[in-house]
Tab-separated table of C-alpha atoms and ligand atoms in Angstrom:
chain	number	residue	atom	x	y	z
A	234	MET	CA	80.529	124.148	42.393
A	235	SER	CA	83.471	123.798	44.758
A	236	GLU	CA	86.669	125.653	44.008
A	237	PRO	CA	89.677	123.368	43.424
A	238	ALA	CA	91.304	124.517	46.710
A	239	GLU	CA	88.160	123.664	48.604
A	240	GLN	CA	88.033	120.250	46.936
A	241	VAL	CA	91.568	119.471	48.077
A	242	ALA	CA	90.740	120.575	51.623
A	243	GLN	CA	87.611	118.411	51.610
A	244	SER	CA	89.420	115.350	50.402
A	245	GLU	CA	92.247	115.865	52.913
A	246	ALA	CA	89.666	116.018	55.695
A	247	ALA	CA	88.131	112.820	54.399
A	248	ILE	CA	91.528	111.152	54.054
A	249	SER	CA	92.262	111.706	57.730
A	250	ARG	CA	88.873	110.192	58.706
A	251	SER	CA	89.157	107.625	61.428
A	252	THR	CA	86.879	106.602	64.260
A	253	SER	CA	87.036	106.877	68.012
A	254	HIS	CA	84.149	104.457	68.488
A	255	PRO	CA	85.607	101.320	70.089
A	256	ALA	CA	83.121	99.028	68.272
A	257	LEU	CA	84.509	100.177	64.911
A	258	THR	CA	88.146	99.476	65.708
A	259	THR	CA	87.912	95.719	65.323
A	260	ARG	CA	90.293	92.756	65.435
A	261	PHE	CA	90.558	93.129	61.660
A	262	CYS	CA	91.926	96.681	62.038
A	263	GLU	CA	94.498	95.383	64.511
A	264	LEU	CA	95.492	92.367	62.391
A	265	VAL	CA	96.032	94.321	59.180
A	266	GLY	CA	96.929	97.751	60.550
A	267	VAL	CA	94.093	99.753	58.962
A	268	ARG	CA	91.966	102.448	60.630
A	269	LEU	CA	88.584	101.230	59.360
A	270	PRO	CA	87.100	97.694	59.165
A	271	VAL	CA	86.225	98.020	55.482
A	272	VAL	CA	87.792	96.179	52.529
A	273	GLN	CA	87.709	97.191	48.870
A	274	THR	CA	87.870	93.748	47.285
A	275	GLY	CA	89.945	92.582	44.322
A	276	MET	CA	87.902	93.012	41.117
A	277	GLY	CA	89.377	91.825	37.813
A	278	TRP	CA	90.050	94.742	35.406
A	279	VAL	CA	88.524	97.153	37.981
A	280	SER	CA	90.659	97.419	41.126
A	281	GLY	CA	93.948	98.786	39.852
A	282	ALA	CA	96.520	100.983	41.572
A	283	THR	CA	94.440	104.201	41.660
A	284	LEU	CA	91.403	102.637	43.390
A	285	THR	CA	93.561	100.584	45.762
A	286	ALA	CA	95.718	103.567	46.797
A	287	ALA	CA	92.618	105.763	47.283
A	288	THR	CA	91.108	103.153	49.624
A	289	ALA	CA	94.349	102.744	51.555
A	290	ASN	CA	94.675	106.516	51.989
A	291	ALA	CA	91.069	106.773	53.145
A	292	GLY	CA	91.645	104.239	55.953
A	293	GLY	CA	90.265	100.993	54.446
A	294	LEU	CA	92.087	97.991	53.012
A	295	GLY	CA	92.469	98.323	49.237
A	296	ILE	CA	93.149	95.180	47.195
A	297	LEU	CA	94.728	95.031	43.736
A	298	ALA	CA	93.123	92.497	41.367
A	299	SER	CA	96.027	90.551	39.904
A	300	ALA	CA	94.386	87.606	38.093
A	301	THR	CA	93.885	89.855	35.079
A	302	MET	CA	97.399	91.394	35.222
A	303	THR	CA	100.653	90.107	33.773
A	304	PHE	CA	103.459	89.644	36.286
A	305	ASP	CA	105.081	92.893	35.120
A	306	GLU	CA	101.803	94.792	35.390
A	307	LEU	CA	101.384	93.515	38.956
A	308	ASP	CA	104.953	94.563	39.746
A	309	ALA	CA	104.265	98.082	38.411
A	310	ALA	CA	100.889	98.328	40.179
A	311	ILE	CA	102.401	97.345	43.558
A	312	ALA	CA	105.123	99.986	43.091
A	313	LYS	CA	102.500	102.600	42.184
A	314	VAL	CA	100.344	101.905	45.258
A	315	ALA	CA	103.393	101.799	47.544
A	316	GLY	CA	104.483	105.161	46.100
A	317	ALA	CA	101.054	106.693	46.789
A	318	THR	CA	100.449	105.511	50.363
A	319	ASP	CA	102.201	104.340	53.518
A	320	ALA	CA	99.115	102.345	54.512
A	321	PRO	CA	98.887	98.560	54.083
A	322	PHE	CA	97.202	97.071	51.016
A	323	GLY	CA	96.562	93.648	49.494
A	324	VAL	CA	96.784	91.637	46.266
A	325	ASN	CA	94.018	89.311	45.024
A	326	LEU	CA	95.209	86.073	43.399
A	327	LEU	CA	93.856	82.996	41.695
A	328	PRO	CA	95.077	79.995	43.722
A	329	VAL	CA	95.676	77.984	40.527
A	330	GLN	CA	97.659	80.682	38.688
A	331	ALA	CA	100.675	79.039	36.988
A	332	ASP	CA	103.115	81.734	38.185
A	333	LEU	CA	101.625	81.930	41.710
A	334	ASP	CA	104.978	81.120	43.283
A	335	LYS	CA	106.678	84.027	41.513
A	336	ARG	CA	103.848	86.393	42.451
A	337	LEU	CA	104.069	85.374	46.124
A	338	GLY	CA	107.822	86.000	45.997
A	339	LEU	CA	107.190	89.491	44.619
A	340	MET	CA	104.680	90.210	47.400
A	341	GLU	CA	107.162	89.017	50.036
A	342	ASP	CA	109.921	91.214	48.569
A	343	ARG	CA	107.663	94.266	48.415
A	344	GLY	CA	106.141	93.828	51.876
A	345	VAL	CA	102.530	93.504	50.637
A	346	ALA	CA	100.346	93.149	53.763
A	347	VAL	CA	97.541	90.858	52.573
A	348	ALA	CA	97.141	88.026	50.041
A	349	SER	CA	93.477	87.547	49.142
A	350	PHE	CA	92.307	84.518	47.174
A	351	ALA	CA	89.278	84.161	44.915
A	352	GLY	CA	89.192	80.409	45.679
A	353	PRO	CA	90.815	78.009	48.149
A	354	PRO	CA	94.636	78.155	48.310
A	355	SER	CA	96.646	75.047	49.268
A	356	ALA	CA	97.800	74.455	52.853
A	357	LYS	CA	101.390	74.859	51.605
A	358	VAL	CA	100.695	78.333	50.209
A	359	VAL	CA	98.895	79.410	53.412
A	360	SER	CA	101.746	78.210	55.580
A	361	ARG	CA	104.319	80.002	53.386
A	362	LEU	CA	102.367	83.275	53.662
A	363	ASN	CA	101.851	82.891	57.411
A	364	ASP	CA	105.619	82.369	57.817
A	365	ALA	CA	106.256	85.496	55.722
A	366	GLY	CA	103.906	87.560	57.908
A	367	ILE	CA	101.457	88.157	55.044
A	368	VAL	CA	97.811	87.983	56.165
A	369	THR	CA	95.858	85.325	54.243
A	370	MET	CA	92.280	86.108	53.209
A	371	VAL	CA	89.919	83.778	51.306
A	372	THR	CA	86.419	84.406	49.944
A	373	VAL	CA	83.927	81.617	50.687
A	374	GLY	CA	80.226	81.132	49.999
A	375	ALA	CA	79.491	78.213	52.330
A	376	ARG	CA	80.134	77.319	55.986
A	377	ARG	CA	82.005	74.092	55.188
A	378	HIS	CA	84.493	75.997	52.987
A	379	ALA	CA	85.124	78.439	55.847
A	380	GLU	CA	85.793	75.530	58.213
A	381	LYS	CA	88.207	73.984	55.727
A	382	MET	CA	90.115	77.258	55.296
A	383	ALA	CA	90.267	77.824	59.076
A	384	GLY	CA	91.649	74.296	59.356
A	385	ILE	CA	94.663	75.102	57.165
A	386	GLY	CA	95.531	78.324	58.994
A	387	VAL	CA	93.799	81.052	56.913
A	388	GLN	CA	93.575	84.145	59.129
A	389	CYS	CA	90.719	86.038	57.553
A	390	ILE	CA	87.587	84.781	55.772
A	391	ILE	CA	85.322	86.857	53.556
A	392	ALA	CA	81.873	85.266	53.856
A	393	GLN	CA	80.173	86.363	50.641
A	394	GLY	CA	76.431	85.876	50.310
A	395	GLY	CA	74.642	85.118	47.039
A	396	GLU	CA	73.650	88.756	46.448
A	397	GLY	CA	77.338	89.604	45.983
A	398	GLY	CA	78.980	90.476	42.665
A	399	GLY	CA	81.044	88.213	40.404
A	400	HIS	CA	81.367	84.516	41.263
A	401	THR	CA	79.081	83.922	44.187
A	402	GLY	CA	77.329	81.175	46.141
A	403	ALA	CA	73.629	80.552	46.811
A	404	VAL	CA	73.322	81.375	50.536
A	405	PRO	CA	72.155	84.941	51.299
A	406	THR	CA	74.497	87.209	53.284
A	407	SER	CA	72.027	87.480	56.186
A	408	LEU	CA	72.254	83.697	56.745
A	409	LEU	CA	75.872	83.071	55.764
A	410	VAL	CA	77.679	85.680	57.893
A	411	PRO	CA	76.335	84.607	61.319
A	412	ASP	CA	76.709	80.938	60.351
A	413	VAL	CA	80.371	81.361	59.333
A	414	ALA	CA	81.045	83.556	62.388
A	415	ASP	CA	79.602	80.810	64.627
A	416	ALA	CA	81.742	78.190	62.880
A	417	VAL	CA	85.133	79.933	62.846
A	418	GLY	CA	84.829	83.492	64.161
A	419	ALA	CA	85.791	85.140	67.460
A	420	GLY	CA	84.739	82.945	70.370
A	421	THR	CA	85.534	79.661	68.575
A	422	ALA	CA	88.622	77.525	68.993
A	423	ALA	CA	89.642	78.070	65.344
A	424	GLY	CA	92.415	80.470	64.400
A	425	PRO	CA	96.195	80.417	64.794
A	426	ASN	CA	96.028	80.964	68.583
A	427	GLY	CA	92.665	79.346	69.210
A	428	ASP	CA	91.105	82.819	69.278
A	429	GLY	CA	88.944	82.515	66.187
A	430	VAL	CA	89.452	83.446	62.574
A	431	ILE	CA	88.547	86.953	61.486
A	432	VAL	CA	85.329	86.987	59.444
A	433	LEU	CA	84.250	89.791	57.120
A	434	GLY	CA	80.762	89.988	55.632
A	435	ALA	CA	80.395	90.553	51.873
A	436	GLY	CA	77.548	90.737	49.391
A	437	GLY	CA	75.110	93.624	49.500
A	438	TYR	CA	76.949	96.127	51.717
A	439	ARG	CA	77.151	99.830	50.906
A	440	ASP	CA	76.724	101.878	54.111
A	441	GLY	CA	77.214	102.272	57.863
A	442	ARG	CA	74.041	100.418	58.826
A	443	GLY	CA	75.346	97.440	56.853
A	444	LEU	CA	78.650	97.602	58.716
A	445	VAL	CA	76.884	97.606	62.105
A	446	THR	CA	74.696	94.677	60.971
A	447	ALA	CA	77.781	92.649	60.042
A	448	LEU	CA	79.416	93.430	63.409
A	449	ALA	CA	76.204	92.417	65.204
A	450	GLN	CA	76.283	89.093	63.319
A	451	GLY	CA	79.776	88.274	64.575
A	452	ALA	CA	81.917	89.666	61.752
A	453	ASP	CA	84.848	92.037	62.255
A	454	GLY	CA	84.116	94.196	59.231
A	455	ILE	CA	82.757	94.261	55.692
A	456	ALA	CA	84.154	93.773	52.190
A	457	MET	CA	82.567	95.547	49.218
A	458	GLY	CA	83.014	95.277	45.469
A	459	THR	CA	80.138	97.007	43.658
A	460	ARG	CA	80.149	100.092	45.948
A	461	PHE	CA	83.837	100.697	45.111
A	462	LEU	CA	83.311	99.976	41.405
A	463	LEU	CA	80.875	102.908	41.463
A	464	THR	CA	83.274	105.575	42.734
A	465	ALA	CA	85.094	108.454	41.104
A	466	GLU	CA	88.445	106.638	41.348
A	467	SER	CA	87.347	103.386	39.677
A	468	GLY	CA	88.639	103.382	36.109
A	469	VAL	CA	85.513	101.762	34.606
A	470	PRO	CA	84.376	103.804	31.552
A	471	ASP	CA	81.671	106.417	32.320
A	472	ASP	CA	79.148	104.856	29.898
A	473	ILE	CA	79.462	101.547	31.720
A	474	LYS	CA	79.089	103.201	35.141
A	475	ALA	CA	75.898	104.826	33.788
A	476	ILE	CA	74.478	101.371	32.943
A	477	TYR	CA	75.204	100.195	36.495
A	478	LEU	CA	73.542	103.273	38.026
A	479	LYS	CA	70.376	102.639	35.984
A	480	THR	CA	70.122	98.959	36.981
A	481	PRO	CA	67.264	98.187	39.407
A	482	VAL	CA	67.658	95.804	42.329
A	483	THR	CA	65.833	93.143	40.275
A	484	GLY	CA	68.055	93.744	37.225
A	485	THR	CA	70.803	91.222	38.014
A	486	VAL	CA	71.018	87.485	37.468
A	487	ARG	CA	73.119	84.663	38.912
A	488	THR	CA	74.103	82.558	35.916
A	489	THR	CA	76.373	79.630	35.080
A	490	ALA	CA	76.292	80.397	31.339
A	491	ILE	CA	79.507	82.455	31.352
A	492	ASP	CA	82.059	79.972	32.659
A	493	GLY	CA	80.152	77.154	34.331
A	494	ALA	CA	80.423	78.605	37.874
A	495	PRO	CA	77.564	80.751	39.253
A	496	GLN	CA	78.327	84.405	38.671
A	497	ARG	CA	76.164	87.502	39.372
A	498	VAL	CA	75.994	90.004	36.527
A	499	ILE	CA	73.626	92.628	35.128
A	500	ALA	CA	70.910	90.815	33.140
A	501	THR	CA	71.693	91.968	29.577
A	502	ASP	CA	71.019	90.636	26.074
A	503	VAL	CA	74.558	89.182	26.070
A	504	ILE	CA	73.615	87.012	29.063
A	505	SER	CA	70.315	85.917	27.465
A	506	ALA	CA	72.241	84.945	24.317
A	507	LEU	CA	74.818	82.996	26.344
A	508	GLU	CA	72.073	81.217	28.273
A	509	SER	CA	70.191	80.195	25.155
A	510	GLY	CA	73.308	79.363	23.058
A	511	ILE	CA	74.013	75.833	21.870
A	512	ALA	CA	76.579	74.162	24.152
A	513	PRO	CA	79.222	73.268	21.508
A	514	VAL	CA	79.151	76.832	20.108
A	515	ARG	CA	79.530	78.259	23.628
A	516	VAL	CA	82.516	76.008	24.278
A	517	ALA	CA	84.135	76.901	20.935
A	518	ASN	CA	83.730	80.631	21.668
A	519	ALA	CA	85.132	80.129	25.145
A	520	LEU	CA	88.183	78.316	23.764
A	521	ARG	CA	88.846	81.258	21.460
A	522	ASN	CA	88.588	83.586	24.478
A	523	ALA	CA	91.010	81.379	26.438
A	524	LEU	CA	93.617	81.883	23.702
A	525	ARG	CA	92.972	85.644	23.605
A	526	PHE	CA	93.329	85.831	27.407
A	527	ARG	CA	96.613	83.901	27.124
A	528	ALA	CA	97.980	86.428	24.633
A	529	LEU	CA	96.848	89.400	26.760
A	530	THR	CA	98.292	88.192	30.040
A	531	GLY	CA	101.496	86.871	28.475
A	532	THR	CA	100.769	83.320	29.678
A	533	SER	CA	102.705	80.632	27.804
A	534	LEU	CA	100.765	77.738	26.280
A	535	LYS	CA	102.465	75.393	28.781
A	536	ASP	CA	101.331	77.568	31.724
A	537	LEU	CA	97.808	77.797	30.295
A	538	VAL	CA	97.580	73.997	30.101
A	539	GLN	CA	99.064	73.625	33.613
A	540	THR	CA	96.619	76.170	35.074
A	541	GLY	CA	93.752	74.424	33.304
A	542	LEU	CA	94.736	71.020	34.668
A	543	ALA	CA	95.074	72.414	38.210
A	544	MET	CA	91.641	74.087	37.951
A	545	ARG	CA	90.079	70.891	36.622
A	546	LYS	CA	91.469	68.978	39.591
A	547	SER	CA	90.802	71.518	42.357
A	548	GLN	CA	87.346	72.577	41.174
A	549	ASP	CA	86.206	69.261	39.779
A	550	LEU	CA	85.428	70.753	36.344
A	551	THR	CA	84.430	68.918	33.194
A	552	TRP	CA	86.542	69.579	30.070
A	553	ALA	CA	83.742	71.773	28.676
A	554	GLN	CA	83.577	73.824	31.898
A	555	LEU	CA	87.350	74.175	31.846
A	556	ALA	CA	87.300	75.500	28.268
A	557	MET	CA	84.753	78.090	29.410
A	558	ALA	CA	86.752	79.268	32.419
A	559	ALA	CA	88.644	81.933	30.469
A	560	ASN	CA	85.369	83.363	29.220
A	561	ALA	CA	84.719	85.469	32.314
A	562	PRO	CA	87.917	87.565	32.217
A	563	MET	CA	87.689	88.234	28.474
A	564	LEU	CA	83.999	89.133	28.503
A	565	THR	CA	84.542	91.310	31.603
A	566	LYS	CA	87.413	93.147	29.901
A	567	ALA	CA	85.235	93.905	26.855
A	568	ALA	CA	82.883	95.929	29.081
A	569	MET	CA	85.035	97.197	31.954
A	570	VAL	CA	88.106	98.215	29.947
A	571	ASP	CA	86.962	98.582	26.332
A	572	GLY	CA	83.528	99.999	27.205
A	573	GLN	CA	81.682	97.551	24.907
A	574	ALA	CA	78.602	96.563	26.912
A	575	GLU	CA	76.990	95.105	23.769
A	576	VAL	CA	79.546	92.260	23.678
A	577	GLY	CA	80.804	92.123	27.263
A	578	ILE	CA	79.461	91.146	30.685
A	579	LEU	CA	78.861	93.413	33.691
A	580	PRO	CA	79.581	91.604	36.987
A	581	THR	CA	77.740	93.210	39.876
A	582	GLY	CA	76.145	92.661	43.252
A	583	GLN	CA	72.401	93.172	43.731
A	584	VAL	CA	73.310	96.215	45.815
A	585	VAL	CA	73.755	98.029	42.478
A	586	GLY	CA	69.992	98.612	42.538
A	587	VAL	CA	70.237	100.813	45.642
A	588	ILE	CA	73.298	102.811	44.561
A	589	ASP	CA	72.671	105.987	42.605
A	590	SER	CA	75.841	108.063	42.993
A	591	LEU	CA	79.553	108.110	42.106
A	592	PRO	CA	81.227	109.536	45.226
A	593	THR	CA	84.958	109.524	45.900
A	594	VAL	CA	86.342	106.582	47.870
A	595	ALA	CA	87.060	108.921	50.811
A	596	GLU	CA	83.414	110.029	50.789
A	597	VAL	CA	82.207	106.398	50.762
A	598	LEU	CA	84.362	105.514	53.750
A	599	GLY	CA	83.693	108.781	55.592
A	600	ASP	CA	79.919	108.332	55.203
A	601	ILE	CA	80.096	104.703	56.349
A	602	VAL	CA	81.910	105.675	59.548
A	603	THR	CA	79.599	108.608	60.261
A	604	GLU	CA	76.496	106.484	59.755
A	605	ALA	CA	77.881	103.506	61.714
A	606	GLU	CA	78.743	105.763	64.675
A	607	ALA	CA	75.272	107.355	64.597
A	608	THR	CA	73.608	103.934	64.358
A	609	LEU	CA	75.563	102.580	67.310
A	610	GLU	CA	74.670	105.645	69.386
A	611	ARG	CA	71.000	105.359	68.421
A	612	LEU	CA	70.923	101.680	69.415
A	613	ALA	CA	72.725	102.352	72.706
A	614	GLY	CA	70.308	105.190	73.507
B	837	LIG	C1	83.394	93.610	38.359
B	837	LIG	C2	83.724	92.601	39.422
B	837	LIG	C3	84.886	91.833	39.296
B	837	LIG	C4	85.238	90.911	40.291
B	837	LIG	N1	86.425	90.229	40.177
B	837	LIG	C5	86.862	89.462	41.216
B	837	LIG	C6	88.173	88.909	41.201
B	837	LIG	O1	88.946	89.069	40.248
B	837	LIG	N2	88.564	88.178	42.291
B	837	LIG	C7	87.746	88.002	43.389
B	837	LIG	O2	88.160	87.367	44.370
B	837	LIG	N3	86.487	88.517	43.417
B	837	LIG	C8	86.047	89.258	42.371
B	837	LIG	N4	84.786	89.847	42.426
B	837	LIG	C9	83.970	89.723	43.664
B	837	LIG	C10	84.268	90.936	44.581
B	837	LIG	O3	85.627	90.949	44.918
B	837	LIG	C11	83.430	90.977	45.874
B	837	LIG	O4	83.690	89.805	46.627
B	837	LIG	C12	81.939	91.152	45.633
B	837	LIG	O5	81.743	92.150	44.648
B	837	LIG	C13	81.213	91.530	46.917
B	837	LIG	O6	79.839	91.753	46.711
B	837	LIG	P1	79.203	93.228	46.470
B	837	LIG	O7	79.452	93.531	45.045
B	837	LIG	O8	77.767	93.066	46.813
B	837	LIG	O9	79.915	94.210	47.373
B	837	LIG	C14	84.391	90.742	41.421
B	837	LIG	C15	83.206	91.500	41.525
B	837	LIG	C16	82.863	92.428	40.556
B	837	LIG	C17	81.609	93.236	40.729
């Protein structure tokens, strides 16, 4: 067992980890001002201030998940991260959030470096953020969505393949990343100065070989959710982390039964029950969850209705799908915050099946850099 003093020394060494390999200091590092081309993505109920600050201090880009926070909680979380690091960090938002305008104002006031969106923001929002000097980042699962986002001035695209965690598309990462990089990445005319949009690969990454693969496919870095969920600094209850660690690579499922949109989760009895449930009962349960989510996040009934109408329009949802949209955050909270796996859902990427440890964030990033440098040297040799 390490002595406490030794532990501090180890983590300080890891915190100062950077890379001298030119291939690993990418356009993404330059755009955002981070040492390493690795993003810890926004994960509802999971990526709070502690995880985000740990990632920022270890050289990556940490992102606070704000869709599941009240405005005041977001305010406090931004202050906490800013108090713990001088490095840049980001905030993940829902583009249809009723108080989006207020949240963007807060981010402008506090000098937040990156605004990441779970779905497509409007051209007006992108232009406002570009004017404010905040880097815009959007997660997409299809080439045509990447092209659309590049067309409205988004600077950074996370191309997430179907093996990724949470809401996710159908195209595998190995096909999507090079396709999106060809469409909008470096070497294309897209991008604010005609120099290409920055593309990050997501879905299935956990190590340095994965980072080198993404760079070889035309990306400028990687974004990871599940790997960061399974770290010492993630606040997910230990019993829940243990379930993740036991899950095999075949133990996940991409399902529409939770909220109508395809989402990758651990295949549990809760998911089987949702999939076999009678539609009207599912919708009634989801409506109840929508009201509980409203109470928890302090959303007024008027804002809830407005958000719902905007989602229905922008995502082309039926009324039943709309009623189910609040299901995901409530069912995720039951597991990730309250530790009740028997009633909640466990969003995850398939990569969970090849992760068997709970390292610190600094160890994750340090190991990625070490392995990426060794891989690049091996290939060059
Ligand atoms: C528990 C969990 C919660 C998530 N919540 C969000 C979210 O609130 N917003 C978002 O844009 N993406 C969310 N995602 C997707 C991740 O940000 C990320 O894009 C994805 O996990 C990448 O795939 P990987 O898990 O294979 O690394 C979530 C993923 C997980 C596992």
